[in-house]
Amino acid sequence: MKYAAKRLSFPSAILAGLALLAAGSAAAQGSTAGGAEKQASRQPDCATAWNPVTPYMAGSVVSRGGVNYAAAFWTQGNAPEQGQAWQSGKRCRPAAQAKAADHDANFPPNTLKFLKANTGLDGEQWDNIMKLVNKPEQDSLEWTKFYGYCEDIKDKRGYTIGIFGATTGGSNDEGPDGPTLFKEFDASSGASNPSIAGGLARAGVHGSMQGKILKISDSAKVFCDKIGGLQNNPAWRDAMWNTFYKVYIQYSVQQARQRGFSSALTIGSFVDTALNQGAAGDSGTLQGLLSRSGNSSDEKTFMTSFYAQRSKIVDTNHYNQPPNGKNRVKQWSTLLNQGETDLKNADAAVQKVTDWEMK
C-alpha cells in the first residue's frame, strides 16, 4: 500500500544520513584501473533494504536496487528511486558480496545447539532457511534485525511480532501464537510459574486474554516501541526461538521425517508454510496442503506436488499480497530444481532466488 509522504521540518538527523551517503560516494570514487571487480570492492556495503510498510524518519538510510538512499523527511511507502523524500547516493555492494557469512554467529549458542539436536540441521542451513523466510516477510535477508519487529499490518491478525511473525490474534487468526511467546518470555526470564501476564509485564506492555485472542490495551506506538526495545534482549530471543520451535518447527520436522524426508530444503519449506499459513487445522494450513500433495516417497516428486498445491492458495486469505506468495513458493521450488536441497554452500543460490521485488 502506498502512503503519502508526511513532511516534517528538516532536522539535523538528515545530515547524518547524507554524510553516510557522501562517505559511500567517496569510497566508490577513484581510478578505474583494475576494472569492475576492483570498483565493486570499493563500493560501500548496502544498507538494510527498503521496506514499503516500514515508516522511516529523517536521516534513515536504506538500499534499493544496489543504491543507498537517505530519507530527507518522514516517509512510508514511497519507493526511494522515485525521489520525493529520498536523497540518492552512489551504488552499493550487496551484503552477500561483502564477505562470507558466519552463519553460526547469527544464533544464540544454546539455540544453535538445540536446533542441531532436534532438527538435524546446522547453523548454515538454518541461516539460509531464515533468509528465505524473511525475504517475503520483511523484504530483507537480514533476519536477525527483526527480533524487535512489531506492526499491525491490518490483516485482521492483530500485531505481528518478531522473526517469525507471531501474532496477537484477531478475526482472521483465532489461534494466535503471540500469547505463547509472552509466556515463554516470562519463562526465559526466570519465572518459576510462567504466565502470559508475567511476560507482558516483563515487556512493559499491557493487555489481557479475550478467549484465545491477546487484546493489547496500549496504543500501537507504545506497544511497538516496547517490543522494539527487546531486540537485543537475550531472554526475548530465547523465548522467540522456543515459541518458533514449539508452534512451527517441531511439527514441520515431524511431518518431513514421517515421510522419510530430512533435507534442509524440505524442512524449511514446511516451516515457511506453517508460519505463513498455520501448522495444522483447515485446508490452507501445512497439514491441509500435505494431505493434498500425494504419497510419493521420492522427495523431489512429493515436494514438486506440494509447491504446486501451495501456489494455488498462497496469495489468498491474507496469507500474502499477490504476487508475493507465488514468488515466495518459487524461491523454494527453484532451489529444489537446482539440487540445492541441503542448503550448504548455497549463499549465492539463496541470494539469487530471493532477488525479486516485493509488491
Tab-separated table of C-alpha atoms in Angstrom:
chain	number	residue	atom	x	y	z
A	1	MET	CA	0.000	0.000	0.000
A	2	LYS	CA	1.254	3.454	-0.881
A	3	TYR	CA	1.244	6.215	1.682
A	4	ALA	CA	1.691	9.915	1.065
A	5	ALA	CA	4.914	11.323	2.448
A	6	LYS	CA	4.446	13.231	5.698
A	7	ARG	CA	6.637	16.309	5.628
A	8	LEU	CA	8.385	17.386	8.801
A	9	SER	CA	10.974	20.049	9.445
A	10	PHE	CA	14.408	19.256	8.013
A	11	PRO	CA	16.202	18.048	11.171
A	12	SER	CA	19.852	17.509	11.820
A	13	ALA	CA	19.281	13.757	11.521
A	14	ILE	CA	19.276	14.090	7.757
A	15	LEU	CA	22.799	15.468	7.904
A	16	ALA	CA	23.994	12.168	9.341
A	17	GLY	CA	22.249	10.258	6.581
A	18	LEU	CA	23.699	12.484	3.899
A	19	ALA	CA	27.124	12.170	5.487
A	20	LEU	CA	26.882	8.397	5.182
A	21	LEU	CA	25.946	8.727	1.539
A	22	ALA	CA	28.783	11.139	0.948
A	23	ALA	CA	31.241	8.778	2.598
A	24	GLY	CA	29.931	5.970	0.432
A	25	SER	CA	30.281	8.117	-2.669
A	26	ALA	CA	33.844	8.996	-1.784
A	27	ALA	CA	34.681	5.355	-1.173
A	28	ALA	CA	33.343	4.471	-4.590
A	29	GLN	CA	35.409	7.135	-6.380
A	30	GLY	CA	38.926	6.791	-7.723
A	31	SER	CA	40.799	5.343	-10.650
A	32	THR	CA	39.027	2.851	-12.854
A	33	ALA	CA	42.233	0.830	-13.062
A	34	GLY	CA	41.601	-2.810	-12.222
A	35	GLY	CA	38.193	-2.986	-13.830
A	36	ALA	CA	34.732	-3.625	-12.464
A	37	GLU	CA	35.844	-6.086	-9.799
A	38	LYS	CA	38.069	-3.534	-8.066
A	39	GLN	CA	35.393	-0.871	-8.416
A	40	ALA	CA	32.898	-3.199	-6.729
A	41	SER	CA	35.309	-3.807	-3.875
A	42	ARG	CA	35.494	-0.036	-3.269
A	43	GLN	CA	31.729	0.364	-3.063
A	44	PRO	CA	30.156	0.797	0.381
A	45	ASP	CA	28.067	-2.057	1.723
A	46	CYS	CA	24.356	-1.726	1.042
A	47	ALA	CA	22.222	-0.573	3.962
A	48	THR	CA	19.150	-2.553	5.047
A	49	ALA	CA	16.751	-2.972	2.137
A	50	TRP	CA	13.866	-0.501	1.876
A	51	ASN	CA	10.571	-1.960	3.118
A	52	PRO	CA	7.334	-0.408	1.780
A	53	VAL	CA	5.475	-0.925	5.069
A	54	THR	CA	8.175	0.458	7.349
A	55	PRO	CA	8.000	4.134	8.399
A	56	TYR	CA	11.326	5.969	8.066
A	57	MET	CA	12.418	9.048	9.994
A	58	ALA	CA	14.580	11.791	8.501
A	59	GLY	CA	18.170	10.567	8.263
A	60	SER	CA	17.274	6.900	7.829
A	61	VAL	CA	19.473	5.139	5.280
A	62	VAL	CA	18.158	2.258	3.162
A	63	SER	CA	19.153	0.474	-0.022
A	64	ARG	CA	17.186	-0.483	-3.102
A	65	GLY	CA	18.377	-1.812	-6.432
A	66	GLY	CA	22.028	-1.633	-5.391
A	67	VAL	CA	21.868	2.051	-4.363
A	68	ASN	CA	21.855	3.618	-0.882
A	69	TYR	CA	19.321	6.373	-0.124
A	70	ALA	CA	18.833	8.763	2.834
A	71	ALA	CA	15.394	9.995	3.938
A	72	ALA	CA	15.007	13.782	3.872
A	73	PHE	CA	11.843	13.652	5.969
A	74	TRP	CA	9.375	11.128	7.436
A	75	THR	CA	8.128	8.763	4.767
A	76	GLN	CA	6.369	5.453	4.315
A	77	GLY	CA	5.535	3.546	1.159
A	78	ASN	CA	7.415	5.852	-1.216
A	79	ALA	CA	9.973	3.968	-3.312
A	80	PRO	CA	13.418	5.611	-2.977
A	81	GLU	CA	14.093	5.708	-6.722
A	82	GLN	CA	11.035	7.948	-7.157
A	83	GLY	CA	12.774	10.764	-5.291
A	84	GLN	CA	10.353	12.801	-3.169
A	85	ALA	CA	11.507	12.020	0.356
A	86	TRP	CA	14.737	10.307	-0.648
A	87	GLN	CA	18.244	11.579	-1.431
A	88	SER	CA	20.129	9.213	-3.727
A	89	GLY	CA	23.698	8.117	-3.072
A	90	LYS	CA	26.071	6.021	-5.167
A	91	ARG	CA	25.839	2.336	-5.926
A	92	CYS	CA	26.497	-0.058	-3.059
A	93	ARG	CA	27.720	-3.603	-2.639
A	94	PRO	CA	25.105	-6.239	-1.621
A	95	ALA	CA	25.736	-7.770	1.779
A	96	ALA	CA	26.249	-11.194	0.227
A	97	GLN	CA	29.269	-9.827	-1.615
A	98	ALA	CA	30.778	-8.053	1.385
A	99	LYS	CA	32.289	-11.188	2.914
A	100	ALA	CA	31.436	-14.797	3.577
A	101	ALA	CA	28.729	-15.078	6.179
A	102	ASP	CA	29.463	-16.515	9.598
A	103	HIS	CA	26.199	-18.411	9.765
A	104	ASP	CA	26.553	-19.737	13.303
A	105	ALA	CA	27.121	-16.235	14.683
A	106	ASN	CA	23.511	-15.377	13.850
A	107	PHE	CA	22.176	-17.664	16.574
A	108	PRO	CA	22.365	-17.663	20.362
A	109	PRO	CA	24.746	-20.559	21.221
A	110	ASN	CA	22.141	-22.521	23.174
A	111	THR	CA	19.595	-22.084	20.394
A	112	LEU	CA	22.063	-23.356	17.816
A	113	LYS	CA	22.834	-26.420	19.925
A	114	PHE	CA	19.123	-27.080	20.447
A	115	LEU	CA	18.305	-26.759	16.740
A	116	LYS	CA	21.098	-29.125	15.739
A	117	ALA	CA	19.955	-31.726	18.265
A	118	ASN	CA	16.255	-31.544	17.430
A	119	THR	CA	16.182	-30.879	13.695
A	120	GLY	CA	19.467	-32.332	12.451
A	121	LEU	CA	20.267	-29.049	10.697
A	122	ASP	CA	23.242	-26.798	11.464
A	123	GLY	CA	23.675	-23.036	11.670
A	124	GLU	CA	24.396	-22.592	7.979
A	125	GLN	CA	21.248	-24.457	6.995
A	126	TRP	CA	19.024	-22.611	9.467
A	127	ASP	CA	20.524	-19.268	8.494
A	128	ASN	CA	19.635	-19.934	4.863
A	129	ILE	CA	16.136	-21.064	5.838
A	130	MET	CA	15.637	-17.841	7.778
A	131	LYS	CA	16.812	-15.743	4.829
A	132	LEU	CA	14.291	-17.483	2.587
A	133	VAL	CA	11.577	-16.898	5.190
A	134	ASN	CA	12.465	-13.272	5.861
A	135	LYS	CA	12.518	-12.135	2.228
A	136	PRO	CA	8.726	-12.389	1.739
A	137	GLU	CA	8.068	-11.360	5.340
A	138	GLN	CA	10.288	-8.266	5.536
A	139	ASP	CA	11.871	-7.858	2.080
A	140	SER	CA	15.282	-8.384	3.661
A	141	LEU	CA	17.732	-11.241	4.172
A	142	GLU	CA	18.978	-9.731	7.433
A	143	TRP	CA	16.540	-11.641	9.591
A	144	THR	CA	18.419	-11.117	12.860
A	145	LYS	CA	17.375	-7.452	12.812
A	146	PHE	CA	13.730	-8.381	13.341
A	147	TYR	CA	13.580	-9.820	16.868
A	148	GLY	CA	12.060	-6.488	17.890
A	149	TYR	CA	9.804	-6.105	14.861
A	150	CYS	CA	6.252	-5.079	15.713
A	151	GLU	CA	3.452	-3.812	13.496
A	152	ASP	CA	-0.274	-4.040	12.923
A	153	ILE	CA	-0.267	-4.840	9.206
A	154	LYS	CA	-4.078	-4.644	9.036
A	155	ASP	CA	-4.569	-8.308	8.154
A	156	LYS	CA	-7.047	-8.910	10.984
A	157	ARG	CA	-4.465	-10.906	12.927
A	158	GLY	CA	-3.607	-8.249	15.495
A	159	TYR	CA	0.011	-7.230	15.957
A	160	THR	CA	2.725	-9.106	14.069
A	161	ILE	CA	5.889	-9.591	16.117
A	162	GLY	CA	9.439	-10.841	15.731
A	163	ILE	CA	11.436	-13.059	13.390
A	164	PHE	CA	8.597	-15.438	12.511
A	165	GLY	CA	5.647	-13.052	12.711
A	166	ALA	CA	3.975	-14.107	15.949
A	167	THR	CA	0.506	-12.571	16.158
A	168	THR	CA	-1.703	-11.392	18.998
A	169	GLY	CA	-4.787	-12.594	17.138
A	170	GLY	CA	-7.944	-11.272	15.542
A	171	SER	CA	-10.881	-12.262	13.370
A	172	ASN	CA	-8.535	-13.803	10.794
A	173	ASP	CA	-6.403	-15.601	13.393
A	174	GLU	CA	-8.306	-17.128	16.284
A	175	GLY	CA	-5.419	-19.317	17.422
A	176	PRO	CA	-2.522	-16.843	17.663
A	177	ASP	CA	0.988	-17.674	18.821
A	178	GLY	CA	1.660	-14.315	20.477
A	179	PRO	CA	0.297	-15.470	23.854
A	180	THR	CA	2.756	-18.396	23.831
A	181	LEU	CA	5.594	-16.001	23.029
A	182	PHE	CA	4.900	-13.836	26.075
A	183	LYS	CA	4.569	-16.878	28.331
A	184	GLU	CA	7.902	-18.169	27.015
A	185	PHE	CA	9.439	-14.746	27.634
A	186	ASP	CA	8.368	-14.964	31.270
A	187	ALA	CA	9.886	-18.461	31.480
A	188	SER	CA	13.150	-17.453	29.803
A	189	SER	CA	13.380	-14.516	32.192
A	190	GLY	CA	13.382	-16.866	35.177
A	191	ALA	CA	9.747	-17.147	36.257
A	192	SER	CA	9.051	-20.271	38.317
A	193	ASN	CA	5.408	-20.256	37.227
A	194	PRO	CA	5.447	-18.512	33.832
A	195	SER	CA	2.326	-16.817	32.518
A	196	ILE	CA	1.190	-14.601	29.671
A	197	ALA	CA	0.549	-11.785	32.124
A	198	GLY	CA	4.054	-12.186	33.507
A	199	GLY	CA	5.569	-11.935	30.045
A	200	LEU	CA	3.557	-8.824	29.234
A	201	ALA	CA	4.722	-7.221	32.472
A	202	ARG	CA	8.370	-8.041	31.746
A	203	ALA	CA	7.979	-6.447	28.313
A	204	GLY	CA	6.418	-3.368	29.899
A	205	VAL	CA	3.199	-3.689	27.906
A	206	HIS	CA	-0.444	-4.113	28.836
A	207	GLY	CA	-3.112	-6.468	27.596
A	208	SER	CA	-5.390	-9.343	28.510
A	209	MET	CA	-6.725	-12.537	27.009
A	210	GLN	CA	-10.177	-12.368	25.438
A	211	GLY	CA	-10.809	-16.001	24.687
A	212	LYS	CA	-7.761	-17.065	22.673
A	213	ILE	CA	-7.042	-13.524	21.464
A	214	LEU	CA	-4.460	-11.352	23.226
A	215	LYS	CA	-6.026	-7.897	23.298
A	216	ILE	CA	-3.395	-5.176	23.693
A	217	SER	CA	-4.618	-2.102	25.570
A	218	ASP	CA	-1.585	0.103	24.881
A	219	SER	CA	-1.503	2.372	21.844
A	220	ALA	CA	0.235	0.951	18.778
A	221	LYS	CA	3.185	3.298	19.258
A	222	VAL	CA	3.661	2.453	22.930
A	223	PHE	CA	3.304	-1.287	22.379
A	224	CYS	CA	5.604	-1.498	19.373
A	225	ASP	CA	8.201	0.801	20.922
A	226	LYS	CA	8.392	-1.570	23.899
A	227	ILE	CA	8.692	-4.621	21.661
A	228	GLY	CA	11.365	-2.868	19.619
A	229	GLY	CA	13.298	-2.295	22.814
A	230	LEU	CA	13.576	-6.073	23.269
A	231	GLN	CA	15.577	-6.522	20.036
A	232	ASN	CA	18.810	-7.393	21.850
A	233	ASN	CA	17.282	-8.911	24.994
A	234	PRO	CA	18.723	-12.458	25.380
A	235	ALA	CA	15.626	-13.776	27.165
A	236	TRP	CA	13.391	-12.387	24.429
A	237	ARG	CA	15.487	-14.030	21.714
A	238	ASP	CA	15.433	-17.302	23.617
A	239	ALA	CA	11.643	-17.050	24.005
A	240	MET	CA	11.286	-16.262	20.310
A	241	TRP	CA	13.074	-19.464	19.298
A	242	ASN	CA	11.336	-21.591	21.935
A	243	THR	CA	7.968	-20.440	20.601
A	244	PHE	CA	9.044	-20.828	16.983
A	245	TYR	CA	10.111	-24.402	17.670
A	246	LYS	CA	7.062	-25.456	19.694
A	247	VAL	CA	4.484	-23.945	17.354
A	248	TYR	CA	6.016	-24.443	13.898
A	249	ILE	CA	9.414	-26.117	13.653
A	250	GLN	CA	8.692	-29.247	15.683
A	251	TYR	CA	5.548	-30.063	13.698
A	252	SER	CA	7.291	-29.355	10.389
A	253	VAL	CA	10.212	-31.651	11.206
A	254	GLN	CA	7.813	-34.400	12.299
A	255	GLN	CA	5.856	-34.136	9.043
A	256	ALA	CA	9.045	-34.330	6.978
A	257	ARG	CA	10.508	-37.269	8.895
A	258	GLN	CA	7.354	-39.376	8.853
A	259	ARG	CA	7.517	-39.185	5.054
A	260	GLY	CA	11.163	-40.208	5.080
A	261	PHE	CA	12.455	-36.712	4.252
A	262	SER	CA	15.164	-34.871	6.182
A	263	SER	CA	16.640	-32.282	3.822
A	264	ALA	CA	17.023	-28.662	4.895
A	265	LEU	CA	15.015	-27.512	1.885
A	266	THR	CA	12.006	-29.677	2.719
A	267	ILE	CA	12.058	-28.812	6.414
A	268	GLY	CA	12.470	-25.139	5.566
A	269	SER	CA	9.613	-25.292	3.054
A	270	PHE	CA	7.327	-26.804	5.680
A	271	VAL	CA	8.371	-24.261	8.320
A	272	ASP	CA	7.776	-21.377	5.901
A	273	THR	CA	4.319	-22.718	5.104
A	274	ALA	CA	3.427	-23.316	8.747
A	275	LEU	CA	4.372	-19.840	9.951
A	276	ASN	CA	2.713	-18.196	6.950
A	277	GLN	CA	-0.493	-20.235	6.756
A	278	GLY	CA	-0.692	-22.155	10.019
A	279	ALA	CA	0.715	-25.526	11.027
A	280	ALA	CA	-2.436	-27.592	11.490
A	281	GLY	CA	-6.132	-27.039	11.031
A	282	ASP	CA	-8.048	-26.064	7.911
A	283	SER	CA	-7.266	-26.820	4.277
A	284	GLY	CA	-4.931	-23.848	3.912
A	285	THR	CA	-2.519	-24.933	6.631
A	286	LEU	CA	0.597	-27.051	6.240
A	287	GLN	CA	-1.427	-30.044	7.370
A	288	GLY	CA	-4.098	-29.376	4.764
A	289	LEU	CA	-1.595	-28.913	1.946
A	290	LEU	CA	0.279	-32.089	2.849
A	291	SER	CA	-2.958	-34.060	2.661
A	292	ARG	CA	-3.359	-32.965	-0.971
A	293	SER	CA	0.252	-33.446	-2.089
A	294	GLY	CA	0.165	-37.172	-2.761
A	295	ASN	CA	2.028	-40.097	-1.221
A	296	SER	CA	5.237	-40.294	-3.226
A	297	SER	CA	8.274	-41.490	-1.285
A	298	ASP	CA	10.506	-39.654	-3.748
A	299	GLU	CA	11.298	-36.321	-2.110
A	300	LYS	CA	11.546	-34.275	-5.310
A	301	THR	CA	8.297	-35.689	-6.676
A	302	PHE	CA	6.450	-35.043	-3.430
A	303	MET	CA	7.808	-31.519	-2.989
A	304	THR	CA	7.023	-30.594	-6.592
A	305	SER	CA	3.414	-31.542	-5.907
A	306	PHE	CA	3.474	-29.700	-2.568
A	307	TYR	CA	4.711	-26.474	-4.178
A	308	ALA	CA	2.023	-26.744	-6.860
A	309	GLN	CA	-0.678	-27.118	-4.207
A	310	ARG	CA	0.660	-24.230	-2.144
A	311	SER	CA	0.893	-21.929	-5.167
A	312	LYS	CA	-2.867	-22.281	-5.686
A	313	ILE	CA	-3.731	-20.622	-2.364
A	314	VAL	CA	-0.638	-18.774	-1.138
A	315	ASP	CA	-1.893	-15.391	-2.381
A	316	THR	CA	-5.376	-15.809	-0.864
A	317	ASN	CA	-6.863	-15.387	2.616
A	318	HIS	CA	-4.454	-12.555	3.554
A	319	TYR	CA	-1.533	-15.023	3.538
A	320	ASN	CA	0.418	-12.789	1.164
A	321	GLN	CA	-0.218	-9.829	-1.104
A	322	PRO	CA	-0.212	-11.035	-4.729
A	323	PRO	CA	2.104	-11.903	-6.367
A	324	ASN	CA	4.405	-12.110	-3.335
A	325	GLY	CA	3.059	-15.503	-2.335
A	326	LYS	CA	3.831	-17.188	-5.634
A	327	ASN	CA	7.314	-15.660	-5.570
A	328	ARG	CA	7.655	-16.961	-2.025
A	329	VAL	CA	6.969	-20.516	-3.165
A	330	LYS	CA	9.125	-20.079	-6.261
A	331	GLN	CA	12.183	-19.463	-4.062
A	332	TRP	CA	11.924	-22.989	-2.672
A	333	SER	CA	10.879	-24.737	-5.883
A	334	THR	CA	13.747	-23.145	-7.812
A	335	LEU	CA	16.274	-24.357	-5.247
A	336	LEU	CA	14.748	-27.845	-5.469
A	337	ASN	CA	15.140	-27.888	-9.241
A	338	GLN	CA	18.734	-26.675	-8.873
A	339	GLY	CA	19.529	-29.527	-6.487
A	340	GLU	CA	20.240	-27.177	-3.570
A	341	THR	CA	18.387	-29.398	-1.132
A	342	ASP	CA	20.905	-29.359	1.729
A	343	LEU	CA	21.282	-25.546	1.722
A	344	LYS	CA	25.037	-25.935	2.240
A	345	ASN	CA	27.463	-23.668	0.372
A	346	ALA	CA	24.316	-22.108	-1.020
A	347	ASP	CA	24.869	-18.412	-0.264
A	348	ALA	CA	24.930	-17.411	-3.939
A	349	ALA	CA	21.917	-19.568	-4.792
A	350	VAL	CA	19.880	-18.144	-1.907
A	351	GLN	CA	20.870	-14.617	-2.882
A	352	LYS	CA	19.715	-15.239	-6.456
A	353	VAL	CA	16.318	-16.789	-5.709
A	354	THR	CA	15.477	-14.010	-3.243
A	355	ASP	CA	16.299	-11.294	-5.777
A	356	TRP	CA	12.707	-10.364	-6.578
A	357	GLU	CA	10.672	-7.246	-5.880
A	358	MET	CA	8.037	-7.206	-3.172
A	359	LYS	CA	4.687	-5.700	-4.105
